[in-house]
Short mmCIF file of N, CA and C and ligand atoms in Angstrom, two decimals:
data_model
loop_
_atom_site.label_atom_id
_atom_site.label_comp_id
_atom_site.label_asym_id
_atom_site.label_seq_id
_atom_site.Cartn_x
_atom_site.Cartn_y
_atom_site.Cartn_z
N UNK S 3 128.85 59.54 65.31
CA UNK S 3 127.81 59.68 63.52
C UNK S 3 126.71 60.95 64.30
N UNK S 4 126.47 61.88 62.96
CA UNK S 4 125.55 63.17 63.61
C UNK S 4 124.29 62.38 63.29
N UNK S 5 123.16 63.12 64.39
CA UNK S 5 122.16 62.32 63.98
C UNK S 5 121.70 61.05 63.98
N UNK S 6 122.45 60.19 64.76
CA UNK S 6 122.42 59.00 65.11
C UNK S 6 121.99 59.01 66.83
N UNK S 7 120.76 58.31 66.85
CA UNK S 7 120.00 58.00 68.30
C UNK S 7 121.26 57.09 68.98
N UNK S 8 121.67 56.14 68.40
CA UNK S 8 122.58 55.42 69.00
C UNK S 8 124.18 56.11 69.79
N UNK S 9 124.71 56.70 68.06
CA UNK S 9 125.62 57.25 68.97
C UNK S 9 126.27 58.49 69.93
N UNK S 10 124.49 59.14 69.99
CA UNK S 10 124.01 59.77 70.98
C UNK S 10 124.11 59.51 72.25
N UNK S 11 123.58 58.03 72.37
CA UNK S 11 123.26 57.44 73.89
C UNK S 11 125.18 57.33 73.88
N UNK S 12 125.71 56.59 73.47
CA UNK S 12 126.90 56.37 73.66
C UNK S 12 128.12 57.54 73.90
N UNK S 13 127.40 58.62 73.49
CA UNK S 13 128.34 60.05 73.61
C UNK S 13 127.49 60.61 75.26
N UNK S 14 127.07 60.13 75.75
CA UNK S 14 126.16 60.63 76.66
C UNK S 14 125.28 61.67 76.70
N UNK S 15 124.81 61.93 75.66
CA UNK S 15 124.04 62.99 74.75
C UNK S 15 122.60 62.70 75.37
N UNK S 16 122.63 61.40 75.29
CA UNK S 16 121.10 61.00 75.50
C UNK S 16 121.26 60.03 76.62
N UNK S 17 120.37 59.98 77.66
CA UNK S 17 120.51 59.01 78.73
C UNK S 17 120.39 57.83 78.60
N UNK S 18 120.88 56.51 78.96
CA UNK S 18 120.33 55.39 78.83
C UNK S 18 120.66 54.41 80.10
N UNK S 19 120.57 53.39 80.53
CA UNK S 19 120.46 52.49 81.74
C UNK S 19 121.94 51.62 81.09
N UNK S 20 122.83 51.81 81.39
CA UNK S 20 123.99 50.79 80.94
C UNK S 20 123.99 49.65 81.91
N UNK S 21 124.42 48.41 81.16
CA UNK S 21 124.63 47.46 81.50
C UNK S 21 125.48 47.09 81.39
N UNK S 22 126.27 47.17 80.48
CA UNK S 22 128.00 47.11 80.03
C UNK S 22 128.63 48.05 78.85
N UNK S 23 130.00 48.30 79.34
CA UNK S 23 130.67 48.97 78.70
C UNK S 23 131.92 48.46 78.49
N UNK S 24 132.70 48.29 77.41
CA UNK S 24 134.27 48.23 77.59
C UNK S 24 134.75 48.99 76.14
N UNK S 25 135.91 48.82 75.58
CA UNK S 25 136.37 49.36 74.28
C UNK S 25 135.58 49.64 73.07
N UNK S 26 135.07 48.39 73.09
CA UNK S 26 134.18 47.92 71.84
C UNK S 26 132.78 48.64 71.68
N UNK S 27 132.11 48.07 72.99
CA UNK S 27 130.77 47.65 72.95
C UNK S 27 130.19 48.58 74.27
N UNK S 28 129.08 48.81 73.89
CA UNK S 28 128.10 49.65 75.03
C UNK S 28 126.80 48.60 74.62
N UNK S 29 126.38 48.56 75.83
CA UNK S 29 125.32 47.78 75.79
C UNK S 29 124.38 48.72 77.02
N UNK S 30 122.91 48.76 76.86
CA UNK S 30 121.86 49.13 77.38
C UNK S 30 120.72 49.03 77.45
N UNK S 31 119.67 49.18 78.56
CA UNK S 31 118.22 48.37 78.58
C UNK S 31 117.70 49.23 77.30
N UNK S 32 116.94 48.44 76.56
CA UNK S 32 115.97 48.77 75.44
C UNK S 32 114.65 49.24 76.40
N UNK S 33 114.35 50.46 75.75
CA UNK S 33 113.14 51.40 76.32
C UNK S 33 112.12 50.91 76.44
N UNK S 34 111.99 50.19 75.58
CA UNK S 34 110.44 49.31 75.28
C UNK S 34 110.82 47.84 75.15
N UNK S 35 110.90 47.49 76.55
CA UNK S 35 111.14 45.53 76.67
C UNK S 35 110.40 45.06 75.79
N UNK S 36 110.54 43.98 75.64
CA UNK S 36 109.45 42.89 75.06
C UNK S 36 109.74 41.73 76.03
N UNK S 37 110.54 41.61 76.87
CA UNK S 37 110.65 40.49 78.03
C UNK S 37 111.36 41.19 79.48
N UNK S 38 111.11 40.44 80.08
CA UNK S 38 111.70 41.09 81.69
C UNK S 38 113.26 41.58 81.42
N UNK S 39 114.05 40.42 80.61
CA UNK S 39 115.25 41.25 80.14
C UNK S 39 115.40 41.42 78.77
N UNK S 40 115.83 42.69 78.58
CA UNK S 40 116.00 43.23 76.86
C UNK S 40 117.31 44.19 76.93
N UNK S 41 118.33 43.85 76.79
CA UNK S 41 119.38 44.67 76.20
C UNK S 41 119.76 44.94 75.08
N UNK S 42 120.42 46.27 74.77
CA UNK S 42 120.65 46.34 73.45
C UNK S 42 122.20 46.30 73.67
N UNK S 43 123.03 45.68 72.59
CA UNK S 43 124.06 45.97 72.42
C UNK S 43 124.87 46.36 70.91
N UNK S 44 125.31 47.34 71.39
CA UNK S 44 125.83 48.22 69.93
C UNK S 44 127.61 48.26 70.03
N UNK S 45 128.17 48.41 68.84
CA UNK S 45 129.17 48.91 68.70
C UNK S 45 129.68 50.41 68.90
N UNK S 46 130.84 50.45 69.34
CA UNK S 46 130.73 51.87 69.78
C UNK S 46 131.28 52.82 68.36
N UNK S 47 131.94 51.89 67.40
CA UNK S 47 132.10 52.43 66.05
C UNK S 47 130.62 52.67 65.48
N UNK S 48 130.16 53.48 64.43
CA UNK S 48 128.72 53.84 64.11
C UNK S 48 129.12 52.67 62.81
N UNK S 49 128.61 51.89 62.72
CA UNK S 49 127.61 50.76 61.63
C UNK S 49 126.38 50.57 61.29
N UNK S 50 125.93 50.96 60.25
CA UNK S 50 124.67 51.39 59.73
C UNK S 50 123.68 50.16 60.07
N UNK S 51 124.11 48.83 59.88
CA UNK S 51 123.64 47.36 59.78
C UNK S 51 124.20 46.48 59.61
N UNK S 52 123.77 45.17 59.53
CA UNK S 52 124.52 44.36 58.53
C UNK S 52 125.62 44.47 57.71
N UNK S 53 124.36 45.11 56.61
CA UNK S 53 125.28 44.99 55.19
C UNK S 53 126.23 46.14 55.48
N UNK S 54 126.42 46.81 56.25
CA UNK S 54 127.67 47.64 56.20
C UNK S 54 128.71 46.71 57.31
N UNK S 55 129.05 45.75 57.46
CA UNK S 55 129.85 45.04 58.12
C UNK S 55 130.59 44.41 57.38
N UNK S 56 132.35 44.71 57.67
CA UNK S 56 133.09 44.82 56.37
C UNK S 56 134.13 43.96 57.02
N UNK S 57 135.48 43.31 56.58
CA UNK S 57 136.78 42.74 57.13
C UNK S 57 137.34 43.97 57.87
N UNK S 58 137.10 45.20 57.63
CA UNK S 58 137.62 46.39 58.57
C UNK S 58 136.87 46.57 60.04
N UNK S 59 135.29 46.16 59.95
CA UNK S 59 135.16 46.66 61.02
C UNK S 59 134.36 45.38 61.84
N UNK S 60 134.72 44.09 61.51
CA UNK S 60 133.80 42.83 61.77
C UNK S 60 134.51 42.49 62.99
N UNK S 61 135.36 42.96 63.55
CA UNK S 61 135.78 42.75 65.05
C UNK S 61 135.26 43.07 65.65
N UNK S 62 134.10 44.00 65.82
CA UNK S 62 133.30 44.68 66.86
C UNK S 62 132.31 43.87 66.97
N UNK S 63 131.85 42.85 66.08
CA UNK S 63 130.78 41.91 66.16
C UNK S 63 131.42 40.95 67.05
N UNK S 64 132.63 40.35 67.08
CA UNK S 64 132.67 39.39 67.86
C UNK S 64 132.96 39.76 69.36
N UNK S 65 133.33 40.99 69.17
CA UNK S 65 133.49 41.59 70.52
C UNK S 65 131.71 41.87 71.46
N UNK S 66 130.94 42.15 70.48
CA UNK S 66 129.40 42.04 70.78
C UNK S 66 129.22 40.76 71.76
N UNK S 67 129.60 39.46 70.93
CA UNK S 67 129.07 38.14 71.47
C UNK S 67 129.62 38.16 72.89
N UNK S 68 131.21 38.58 72.50
CA UNK S 68 131.82 38.25 73.96
C UNK S 68 131.31 39.03 74.80
N UNK S 69 130.85 40.14 74.67
CA UNK S 69 130.24 41.13 75.67
C UNK S 69 129.00 40.34 76.32
N UNK S 70 127.99 39.79 75.04
CA UNK S 70 126.60 38.75 75.28
C UNK S 70 126.73 38.11 76.50
N UNK S 71 128.04 37.15 76.25
CA UNK S 71 127.85 35.92 77.41
C UNK S 71 128.14 36.21 79.01
N UNK S 72 129.10 37.61 78.55
CA UNK S 72 129.60 38.22 80.09
C UNK S 72 128.39 38.57 80.77
N UNK S 73 127.19 39.44 79.83
CA UNK S 73 126.02 40.23 80.02
C UNK S 73 125.03 38.98 80.92
N UNK S 74 124.89 37.91 80.10
CA UNK S 74 123.82 36.96 80.38
C UNK S 74 124.19 36.08 81.75
N UNK S 75 125.65 36.30 82.20
CA UNK S 75 125.96 35.43 83.53
C UNK S 75 125.68 36.88 84.05
N UNK S 76 126.00 38.04 84.20
CA UNK S 76 125.86 38.76 85.13
C UNK S 76 123.98 39.05 85.42
N UNK S 77 123.22 38.94 84.68
CA UNK S 77 121.92 39.17 84.63
C UNK S 77 121.16 37.61 85.62
N UNK S 78 122.65 36.53 85.07
CA UNK S 78 121.73 35.33 86.08
C UNK S 78 121.26 34.51 85.34
N UNK S 79 121.02 34.59 83.72
CA UNK S 79 120.25 34.06 82.54
C UNK S 79 121.47 33.07 81.60
N UNK S 80 122.35 32.76 81.68
CA UNK S 80 123.08 31.95 80.81
C UNK S 80 122.52 30.75 80.97
N UNK S 81 122.27 30.22 82.12
CA UNK S 81 121.57 28.34 82.07
C UNK S 81 120.42 28.60 81.73
N UNK S 82 119.24 29.17 81.77
CA UNK S 82 118.34 29.07 81.24
C UNK S 82 118.17 29.52 79.77
N UNK S 83 118.97 30.37 79.36
CA UNK S 83 118.70 30.79 77.97
C UNK S 83 118.12 32.06 77.77
N UNK S 84 118.93 32.73 76.58
CA UNK S 84 118.25 33.81 76.51
C UNK S 84 118.39 33.92 74.46
N UNK S 85 118.12 34.51 73.95
CA UNK S 85 118.21 34.80 72.40
C UNK S 85 118.66 36.15 71.76
N UNK S 86 119.42 36.35 70.83
CA UNK S 86 120.19 37.52 70.58
C UNK S 86 119.53 37.59 68.96
N UNK S 87 119.20 38.68 68.34
CA UNK S 87 118.54 39.32 67.68
C UNK S 87 118.72 40.25 67.06
N UNK S 88 119.30 39.96 65.65
CA UNK S 88 119.43 41.87 64.90
C UNK S 88 118.63 42.10 63.57
N UNK S 89 118.07 42.62 63.45
CA UNK S 89 116.93 43.21 62.27
C UNK S 89 117.88 43.96 61.46
N UNK S 90 117.58 43.79 60.08
CA UNK S 90 118.32 44.01 59.46
C UNK S 90 117.66 44.90 58.29
N UNK S 91 117.14 46.21 58.03
CA UNK S 91 116.57 46.69 57.25
C UNK S 91 114.91 47.08 57.64
N UNK S 92 113.98 47.70 56.80
CA UNK S 92 112.98 48.16 57.21
C UNK S 92 112.05 46.69 57.44
N UNK S 93 112.05 45.97 56.39
CA UNK S 93 111.03 45.30 55.94
C UNK S 93 111.42 43.80 57.66
N UNK S 94 112.30 43.77 58.27
CA UNK S 94 113.19 43.04 59.15
C UNK S 94 112.64 43.65 60.51
N UNK S 95 112.18 45.28 60.47
CA UNK S 95 111.78 45.90 61.43
C UNK S 95 113.01 46.86 62.45
N UNK S 96 113.78 46.75 61.25
CA UNK S 96 114.85 47.61 61.86
C UNK S 96 114.76 49.43 61.97
N UNK S 97 114.50 49.84 63.22
CA UNK S 97 114.12 50.91 63.30
C UNK S 97 115.50 52.21 63.32
N UNK S 98 116.15 51.87 64.04
CA UNK S 98 117.38 52.42 64.32
C UNK S 98 118.64 51.82 63.40
N UNK S 99 119.32 52.88 62.72
CA UNK S 99 120.11 52.55 61.76
C UNK S 99 121.38 52.81 61.93
N UNK S 100 121.93 52.20 63.46
CA UNK S 100 123.33 52.09 64.23
C UNK S 100 123.25 50.40 64.93
N UNK S 101 123.99 49.79 63.92
CA UNK S 101 124.03 48.14 64.08
C UNK S 101 123.42 47.67 65.41
N UNK S 102 122.48 46.85 66.39
CA UNK S 102 122.32 46.91 67.31
C UNK S 102 121.80 45.38 67.33
N UNK S 103 122.48 44.83 68.60
CA UNK S 103 122.23 43.25 68.99
C UNK S 103 120.90 43.09 69.98
N UNK S 104 119.44 42.57 69.99
CA UNK S 104 118.49 42.64 70.67
C UNK S 104 119.15 41.04 72.03
N UNK S 105 119.65 41.04 73.12
CA UNK S 105 119.41 40.05 74.17
C UNK S 105 118.21 40.14 75.09
N UNK S 106 117.62 39.10 74.72
CA UNK S 106 116.07 39.04 75.19
C UNK S 106 116.26 37.85 76.09
N UNK S 107 115.13 37.84 77.33
CA UNK S 107 115.19 36.69 77.83
C UNK S 107 114.03 37.10 79.17
N UNK S 108 114.19 35.58 79.88
CA UNK S 108 113.27 35.86 81.35
C UNK S 108 111.88 35.58 80.72
N UNK S 109 111.33 34.77 79.68
CA UNK S 109 110.34 34.66 79.71
C UNK S 109 110.72 33.39 78.30
N UNK S 110 109.36 32.19 78.26
CA UNK S 110 109.52 31.40 77.12
C UNK S 110 109.61 32.25 75.90
N UNK S 111 110.41 31.98 74.80
CA UNK S 111 110.34 32.71 73.71
C UNK S 111 110.04 31.39 72.63
N UNK S 112 108.92 32.59 71.67
CA UNK S 112 108.42 31.58 70.56
C UNK S 112 109.61 31.64 69.36
N UNK S 113 109.14 30.63 68.52
CA UNK S 113 109.76 30.02 66.93
C UNK S 113 109.01 29.65 66.49
N UNK S 114 109.16 29.84 65.14
CA UNK S 114 109.80 30.89 64.84
C UNK S 114 109.09 32.19 65.02
N UNK S 115 109.93 33.28 65.20
CA UNK S 115 109.59 34.72 65.18
C UNK S 115 108.77 34.99 64.27
N UNK S 116 107.87 36.02 64.69
CA UNK S 116 106.47 36.73 63.53
C UNK S 116 107.53 37.67 62.47
P1 5GP E 86 115.19 47.97 66.26
O1 5GP E 86 113.61 47.92 65.92
O2 5GP E 86 116.08 48.78 65.20
O3 5GP E 86 115.41 46.44 65.71
O4 5GP E 86 115.50 48.39 67.42
C1 5GP E 86 115.84 49.31 67.93
C2 5GP E 86 115.16 49.52 69.54
O5 5GP E 86 115.60 50.60 69.66
C3 5GP E 86 113.81 49.49 69.69
O6 5GP E 86 113.70 47.94 70.37
C4 5GP E 86 113.48 50.15 70.87
O7 5GP E 86 112.81 49.82 71.56
C5 5GP E 86 114.95 50.91 71.20
N1 5GP E 86 115.10 52.30 71.12
C6 5GP E 86 114.33 53.65 70.20
N2 5GP E 86 114.68 54.63 70.95
C7 5GP E 86 115.35 54.32 72.12
C8 5GP E 86 115.77 55.32 73.21
O8 5GP E 86 116.35 56.23 73.09
N3 5GP E 86 116.51 54.42 74.41
C9 5GP E 86 116.66 53.19 74.39
N4 5GP E 86 117.26 52.43 75.69
N5 5GP E 86 116.28 52.33 73.67
C10 5GP E 86 115.39 52.83 72.66
ZN1 ZN E 87 126.02 55.87 65.27
#
């Protein structure tokens, strides 16, 4: 999609530090990490937010969770634990309107999030 930052990253027009890629999913390091490990997992298809997940495109979400487990193994954090977070909408803190899942790990994470 034109004018979408994460579509431009998938297309390679904007550089990113790739962590994982398959037919459905692209994962890369967050430019402004909030923990020692902070990876963003995104569907290759443009979906603006959780509000736009439908029966037709929801398979990508399952693929993202499948990829998350592989990435956790790859990073060596599968056993110690990690968090996957999605912000939906401005009040929740969503700033990029291409669906993404933050995978965060490497420190003690507080609950509930702020
Ligand atoms: P949100 O606030 O929408 O939940 O998350 C957007 C995330 O994208 C933020 O954590 C932010 O640091 C990250 N981000 C924004 N622009 C870029 C970029 O150009 N490259 C990378 N790698 N991450 C970005
Ligand atoms: Zn997009």
